[in-house]
Short mmCIF file of C-alpha atoms in Angstrom, two decimals:
data_model
loop_
_atom_site.label_atom_id
_atom_site.label_comp_id
_atom_site.label_asym_id
_atom_site.label_seq_id
_atom_site.Cartn_x
_atom_site.Cartn_y
_atom_site.Cartn_z
CA UNK A 1 27.23 208.18 120.87
CA UNK A 2 28.85 209.05 124.12
CA UNK A 3 29.98 205.25 124.64
CA UNK A 4 31.78 205.42 121.13
CA UNK A 5 33.27 209.05 122.08
CA UNK A 6 34.43 207.55 125.28
CA UNK A 7 35.84 204.76 123.26
CA UNK A 8 37.56 207.20 120.81
CA UNK A 9 39.36 209.04 124.10
CA UNK A 10 40.49 205.87 125.56
CA UNK A 11 42.00 204.84 122.17
CA UNK A 12 43.81 208.04 121.49
CA UNK A 13 45.19 208.49 125.45
CA UNK A 14 46.64 204.53 124.86
CA UNK A 15 48.04 205.58 122.25
CA UNK A 16 49.89 208.68 123.24
CA UNK A 17 51.00 206.86 126.15
CA UNK A 18 52.72 204.37 123.87
CA UNK A 19 54.31 207.00 122.02
CA UNK A 20 55.31 209.17 125.15
CA UNK A 21 57.24 205.78 126.65
CA UNK A 22 59.20 205.84 124.20
CA UNK A 23 60.90 208.89 124.59
CA UNK A 24 63.72 210.14 126.92
CA UNK A 25 64.13 213.35 128.14
CA UNK A 26 67.09 215.05 129.23
CA UNK A 27 67.13 218.31 131.17
CA UNK A 28 70.49 220.15 132.38
CA UNK A 29 72.58 222.84 133.91
CA UNK A 30 76.00 222.94 133.83
CA UNK A 31 78.14 226.36 135.25
CA UNK A 32 80.25 227.97 133.23
CA UNK A 33 78.50 226.24 129.77
CA UNK A 34 76.88 229.49 128.84
CA UNK A 35 75.99 228.89 125.04
CA UNK A 36 77.86 225.91 124.16
CA UNK A 37 76.73 223.25 122.14
CA UNK A 38 77.00 219.70 123.54
CA UNK A 39 77.05 216.48 120.87
CA UNK A 40 75.30 213.27 122.55
CA UNK A 41 76.78 209.99 120.01
CA UNK A 42 75.97 206.36 121.26
CA UNK A 43 78.30 204.05 122.00
CA UNK A 44 76.28 201.38 120.32
CA UNK A 45 74.45 199.94 118.03
CA UNK A 46 70.82 200.71 118.93
CA UNK A 47 72.11 204.58 119.05
CA UNK A 48 73.99 205.00 115.91
CA UNK A 49 73.76 208.73 115.41
CA UNK A 50 75.16 212.18 116.43
CA UNK A 51 72.46 214.63 117.90
CA UNK A 52 72.94 218.49 118.88
CA UNK A 53 72.03 219.89 122.09
CA UNK A 54 72.53 223.70 122.46
CA UNK A 55 72.82 225.74 125.89
CA UNK A 56 71.25 228.59 126.52
CA UNK A 57 72.26 230.46 130.62
CA UNK A 58 74.25 227.12 130.64
CA UNK A 59 71.00 225.33 130.83
CA UNK A 60 69.75 223.20 127.87
CA UNK A 61 67.11 220.22 126.99
CA UNK A 62 66.90 217.12 124.37
CA UNK A 63 64.06 214.74 123.74
CA UNK A 64 64.18 212.08 121.82
CA UNK A 65 62.38 208.30 121.08
CA UNK A 66 64.08 205.02 121.22
CA UNK A 67 63.49 201.46 121.85
CA UNK A 68 65.23 200.09 124.54
CA UNK A 69 68.14 201.21 126.70
CA UNK A 70 71.51 202.52 125.35
CA UNK A 71 74.74 204.05 126.45
CA UNK A 72 75.78 206.99 124.97
CA UNK A 73 78.54 209.62 125.42
CA UNK A 74 77.30 213.47 126.39
CA UNK A 75 80.97 215.65 124.60
CA UNK A 76 80.99 219.12 127.14
CA UNK A 77 83.02 222.21 126.22
CA UNK A 78 84.40 219.91 122.83
CA UNK A 79 86.77 217.94 125.00
CA UNK A 80 85.07 216.18 127.62
CA UNK A 81 83.01 212.68 126.78
CA UNK A 82 80.96 211.75 129.57
CA UNK A 83 79.14 208.32 129.45
CA UNK A 84 75.31 208.58 129.70
CA UNK A 85 72.64 205.75 130.02
CA UNK A 86 68.94 206.00 128.15
CA UNK A 87 66.24 204.48 128.36
CA UNK A 88 62.24 204.71 126.99
CA UNK A 89 60.66 207.01 129.80
CA UNK A 90 63.71 208.80 131.65
CA UNK A 91 63.64 211.58 132.80
CA UNK A 92 67.77 212.52 132.83
CA UNK A 93 68.81 215.32 135.09
CA UNK A 94 72.36 216.71 135.25
CA UNK A 95 74.19 219.08 137.16
CA UNK A 96 77.66 219.84 137.23
CA UNK A 97 80.35 222.14 136.13
CA UNK A 98 82.42 223.02 132.79
CA UNK A 99 85.00 223.02 135.03
CA UNK A 100 84.62 219.84 136.69
CA UNK A 101 83.07 217.46 134.59
CA UNK A 102 84.46 214.57 136.85
CA UNK A 103 81.76 215.42 139.21
CA UNK A 104 78.71 215.71 137.12
CA UNK A 105 75.69 214.22 138.85
CA UNK A 106 73.67 212.55 136.66
CA UNK A 107 70.25 210.72 137.56
CA UNK A 108 66.79 209.19 135.99
CA UNK A 109 67.58 205.52 135.95
CA UNK A 110 70.10 203.23 137.98
CA UNK A 111 72.81 203.10 135.56
CA UNK A 112 73.33 207.06 135.67
CA UNK A 113 73.20 206.88 139.73
CA UNK A 114 75.57 203.80 139.68
CA UNK A 115 78.12 205.79 137.23
CA UNK A 116 77.85 208.57 139.35
CA UNK A 117 78.52 207.28 142.67
CA UNK A 118 81.56 205.09 140.42
CA UNK A 119 82.89 208.18 139.81
CA UNK A 120 82.47 209.80 142.94
CA UNK A 121 84.20 207.22 144.70
CA UNK A 122 87.11 207.35 142.18
CA UNK A 123 87.41 211.29 143.12
CA UNK A 124 87.50 210.59 146.98
CA UNK A 125 90.98 208.79 146.28
CA UNK A 126 93.90 210.91 146.88
CA UNK A 127 96.17 210.28 143.49
CA UNK A 128 95.03 206.93 142.51
CA UNK A 129 97.42 204.93 140.36
CA UNK A 130 96.09 203.51 137.01
CA UNK A 131 96.30 199.76 138.82
CA UNK A 132 93.97 201.51 141.79
CA UNK A 133 91.41 202.36 139.06
CA UNK A 134 91.48 198.89 137.32
CA UNK A 135 90.73 197.77 140.56
CA UNK A 136 87.71 199.77 141.33
CA UNK A 137 86.71 199.20 137.63
CA UNK A 138 86.86 195.13 138.35
CA UNK A 139 85.02 195.10 141.83
CA UNK A 140 82.21 197.42 140.24
CA UNK A 141 81.80 194.67 137.39
CA UNK A 142 82.30 191.89 139.72
CA UNK A 143 79.18 193.13 141.84
CA UNK A 144 77.02 194.28 138.81
CA UNK A 145 76.75 191.46 136.32
CA UNK A 146 73.77 193.00 134.66
CA UNK A 147 74.97 196.89 134.56
CA UNK A 148 75.46 198.58 131.31
CA UNK A 149 77.98 200.95 133.57
CA UNK A 150 79.85 197.42 133.55
CA UNK A 151 79.77 197.15 129.85
CA UNK A 152 81.44 200.77 129.68
CA UNK A 153 84.23 200.30 132.19
CA UNK A 154 84.91 196.96 130.84
CA UNK A 155 85.67 198.81 127.57
CA UNK A 156 87.88 201.85 129.55
CA UNK A 157 89.60 200.13 131.88
CA UNK A 158 90.90 197.31 130.28
CA UNK A 159 89.83 197.21 126.59
CA UNK A 160 90.80 200.70 125.73
CA UNK A 161 94.77 199.43 126.30
CA UNK A 162 97.73 199.88 124.18
CA UNK A 163 98.14 195.57 125.50
CA UNK A 164 95.09 194.02 126.60
CA UNK A 165 94.75 191.28 129.14
CA UNK A 166 92.56 189.35 127.26
CA UNK A 167 92.70 186.61 130.09
CA UNK A 168 90.88 188.91 132.38
CA UNK A 169 88.87 190.41 129.81
CA UNK A 170 87.60 187.20 129.03
CA UNK A 171 86.52 186.31 133.09
CA UNK A 172 84.81 189.69 132.77
CA UNK A 173 82.56 189.11 129.95
CA UNK A 174 82.32 185.15 131.25
CA UNK A 175 80.03 187.07 134.52
CA UNK A 176 77.98 189.57 132.57
CA UNK A 177 74.11 188.15 132.36
CA UNK A 178 71.15 189.25 130.92
CA UNK A 179 71.18 191.40 128.01
CA UNK A 180 74.86 192.40 128.07
CA UNK A 181 75.95 188.96 126.81
CA UNK A 182 73.22 189.61 123.43
CA UNK A 183 75.33 193.24 122.95
CA UNK A 184 77.19 193.72 119.41
CA UNK A 185 80.13 194.89 121.69
CA UNK A 186 80.43 191.74 123.15
CA UNK A 187 79.66 189.68 120.43
CA UNK A 188 82.78 192.03 118.18
CA UNK A 189 84.99 191.28 121.79
CA UNK A 190 84.75 187.82 121.92
CA UNK A 191 85.71 187.70 117.93
CA UNK A 192 89.10 189.91 118.72
CA UNK A 193 89.72 187.97 121.69
CA UNK A 194 89.77 184.91 119.21
CA UNK A 195 91.46 186.47 116.81
CA UNK A 196 94.49 187.67 119.22
CA UNK A 197 95.45 184.55 120.88
CA UNK A 198 95.54 183.17 117.18
CA UNK A 199 98.17 185.62 116.99
CA UNK A 200 99.54 186.00 120.21
CA UNK A 201 103.35 185.73 120.83
CA UNK A 202 104.48 182.34 119.58
CA UNK A 203 101.65 182.09 116.98
CA UNK A 204 102.40 182.30 113.19
CA UNK A 205 101.05 185.60 111.68
CA UNK A 206 98.33 185.75 109.27
CA UNK A 207 99.33 185.63 105.66
CA UNK A 208 98.60 189.48 103.96
CA UNK A 209 98.89 190.97 100.56
CA UNK A 210 98.64 194.69 100.16
CA UNK A 211 99.32 197.27 97.69
CA UNK A 212 102.68 199.94 98.14
CA UNK A 213 102.26 202.94 97.13
CA UNK A 214 103.79 202.36 93.26
CA UNK A 215 100.98 199.58 93.64
CA UNK A 216 103.12 196.87 93.50
CA UNK A 217 101.24 193.58 95.72
CA UNK A 218 103.78 193.05 99.07
CA UNK A 219 103.49 189.99 101.41
CA UNK A 220 105.45 188.72 104.55
CA UNK A 221 107.42 186.75 102.15
CA UNK A 222 108.31 189.63 99.65
CA UNK A 223 112.09 189.96 98.82
CA UNK A 224 112.73 192.64 100.99
CA UNK A 225 111.24 190.69 104.12
CA UNK A 226 112.58 187.25 103.47
CA UNK A 227 114.81 185.69 106.37
CA UNK A 228 114.63 189.03 108.30
CA UNK A 229 112.69 189.63 111.50
CA UNK A 230 109.96 192.33 110.41
CA UNK A 231 108.07 195.09 112.58
CA UNK A 232 105.06 195.93 111.73
CA UNK A 233 103.42 199.48 112.17
CA UNK A 234 99.59 200.04 112.04
CA UNK A 235 98.67 203.19 111.90
CA UNK A 236 96.31 205.86 109.85
CA UNK A 237 96.56 209.68 109.11
CA UNK A 238 93.25 210.25 110.58
CA UNK A 239 94.72 208.85 114.03
CA UNK A 240 95.60 210.71 117.06
CA UNK A 241 97.89 213.23 115.94
CA UNK A 242 100.02 213.19 119.54
CA UNK A 243 100.26 209.55 119.32
CA UNK A 244 101.15 209.51 115.89
CA UNK A 245 103.55 211.96 116.01
CA UNK A 246 105.34 210.01 119.47
CA UNK A 247 105.13 206.78 116.87
CA UNK A 248 106.70 208.17 113.97
CA UNK A 249 109.86 209.49 115.91
CA UNK A 250 110.21 206.37 117.32
CA UNK A 251 110.23 204.68 113.87
CA UNK A 252 112.31 206.92 112.16
CA UNK A 253 114.76 206.43 114.98
CA UNK A 254 114.62 202.71 114.73
CA UNK A 255 114.55 202.84 110.73
CA UNK A 256 117.84 204.86 110.70
CA UNK A 257 119.73 202.66 112.69
CA UNK A 258 118.42 199.27 111.42
CA UNK A 259 118.16 200.05 107.60
CA UNK A 260 121.21 198.59 106.35
CA UNK A 261 120.63 195.57 108.77
CA UNK A 262 120.22 192.32 106.67
CA UNK A 263 117.97 191.14 109.97
CA UNK A 264 115.32 193.55 110.40
CA UNK A 265 113.21 195.23 107.94
CA UNK A 266 109.93 197.66 108.75
CA UNK A 267 106.75 197.88 107.16
CA UNK A 268 103.36 200.07 107.85
CA UNK A 269 100.21 199.27 107.58
CA UNK A 270 98.12 201.94 106.62
CA UNK A 271 94.55 201.26 108.06
CA UNK A 272 93.42 205.08 105.77
CA UNK A 273 89.93 204.97 103.77
CA UNK A 274 91.62 207.74 101.67
CA UNK A 275 94.38 207.32 99.18
CA UNK A 276 95.08 210.46 98.64
CA UNK A 277 95.48 211.16 102.51
CA UNK A 278 97.17 208.13 102.62
CA UNK A 279 99.58 209.46 100.38
CA UNK A 280 99.82 212.90 101.87
CA UNK A 281 100.92 211.60 105.10
CA UNK A 282 103.58 209.28 104.03
CA UNK A 283 104.93 212.33 102.39
CA UNK A 284 104.68 214.90 105.10
CA UNK A 285 105.94 212.65 108.08
CA UNK A 286 108.73 211.21 105.58
CA UNK A 287 107.79 207.74 106.14
CA UNK A 288 110.74 206.00 104.33
CA UNK A 289 110.22 202.67 104.45
CA UNK A 290 107.83 200.22 103.07
CA UNK A 291 104.56 201.68 103.32
CA UNK A 292 101.10 199.59 102.09
CA UNK A 293 97.34 199.50 102.68
CA UNK A 294 94.03 198.47 101.31
CA UNK A 295 91.89 201.43 101.83
CA UNK A 296 89.46 199.45 104.15
CA UNK A 297 89.90 201.55 107.52
CA UNK A 298 89.38 199.30 111.33
CA UNK A 299 87.35 197.01 109.14
CA UNK A 300 90.04 196.13 106.94
CA UNK A 301 91.01 192.52 106.07
CA UNK A 302 94.06 192.76 107.74
CA UNK A 303 93.16 195.01 110.77
CA UNK A 304 91.07 191.96 111.72
CA UNK A 305 93.10 189.37 110.59
CA UNK A 306 95.58 191.17 113.19
CA UNK A 307 93.15 191.72 115.49
CA UNK A 308 94.26 195.55 115.10
CA UNK A 309 91.22 198.03 116.78
CA UNK A 310 93.49 200.74 117.36
CA UNK A 311 96.58 203.34 115.95
CA UNK A 312 99.31 203.32 116.48
CA UNK A 313 99.84 199.58 116.83
CA UNK A 314 102.76 197.19 116.12
CA UNK A 315 104.01 193.73 116.12
CA UNK A 316 107.36 192.51 115.45
CA UNK A 317 107.67 188.87 113.79
CA UNK A 318 110.44 186.29 113.72
CA UNK A 319 112.45 185.80 110.39
CA UNK A 320 110.34 182.33 110.44
CA UNK A 321 106.93 184.76 110.48
CA UNK A 322 106.04 183.94 114.44
CA UNK A 323 105.21 187.13 116.88
CA UNK A 324 107.76 188.34 118.89
CA UNK A 325 105.96 191.10 120.63
CA UNK A 326 103.06 192.95 120.13
CA UNK A 327 102.49 196.48 121.08
CA UNK A 328 106.20 197.37 122.50
CA UNK A 329 106.89 201.60 123.07
CA UNK A 330 109.76 203.36 123.66
CA UNK A 331 113.00 202.48 125.25
CA UNK A 332 111.07 199.09 125.46
CA UNK A 333 110.60 198.89 121.77
CA UNK A 334 114.45 199.87 121.53
CA UNK A 335 115.47 197.26 123.44
CA UNK A 336 113.54 194.50 121.75
CA UNK A 337 114.56 194.75 118.50
CA UNK A 338 117.80 195.53 119.69
CA UNK A 339 118.30 192.36 121.34
CA UNK A 340 116.40 190.59 118.20
CA UNK A 341 119.28 191.84 115.94
CA UNK A 342 122.08 190.64 118.59
CA UNK A 343 120.52 187.23 118.37
CA UNK A 344 120.76 186.46 114.73
CA UNK A 345 123.88 188.04 114.66
CA UNK A 346 125.48 185.89 116.75
CA UNK A 347 123.52 182.71 114.95
CA UNK A 348 124.98 183.99 111.67
CA UNK A 349 128.50 183.92 113.24
CA UNK A 350 127.52 180.42 115.00
CA UNK A 351 126.65 179.21 111.86
CA UNK A 352 129.69 180.32 109.74
CA UNK A 353 131.69 178.82 111.81
CA UNK A 354 129.96 175.73 111.24
CA UNK A 355 130.30 175.66 107.65
CA UNK A 356 134.35 176.73 107.70
#
């Protein structure tokens, strides 16, 4: 009887240990947080949810079950995203000040400690330029081939740019080892790089057929675009309002200047999901050039074909359908369009002279 009882106790202990080992706990104290609400949401497929954490007197705690190491974001004060790395069995501790989130101290596993140290190194730089930050991120990745922090830094400093350097990104991916190479993010990034190379400068742009606001099918060879250079703007009503406003202001100026020009046309391809929101945005922002949408969002076929990962983005195509430039902004975009139109007008003059 005693032996049976002992055996049962051992089994219960083993089961409870197994369960607790899958749990991760977070305790924190952030000065100035008060009774604010924090949000924890995943960066990858192993933590695809949003959890709410309530603070009281600047303190908070959280417990969850996870199967494997994962990367997540902690949203503080409803405005600052801070990366946090979680693994089963971890006891994560966070300290900091809500007014200085860049100085958060997070420990509990090697990855949080690595990122905390990396952030401290950045904070010690007097006035770092974008190039300085990229260099520090690259140095970290080169030294930490299998760190989840490397994956985060790759995304933040090299992928999330208006014009990513895909050659550099490929080299940084190649040196990554272990579980990082098996992450869905890396798989998707490699696919995006492959697509981008196919649609790079000098390459023929993919064919598309999308419906405009009237329900008419629009393609690259539609009457309004034949034998014209074409500026395609990828946008969405759900995009960042400041970026959308800046982009639309530039595009409206370009449209007003060239709307009667026979050498260039404009097309807006929306990555909206909701038809009404798309139509409302066109009307509200007075986007008077041709607009099309298939309501597939960032997962739409045209977004995949053109390797579009963020909005707004743009691509300038030549009259014969080749990519001339991608994601130019402001004066660079205006200058490039003027250059292309001037070249087309000059060619037309030369062709007319030959005919005479």
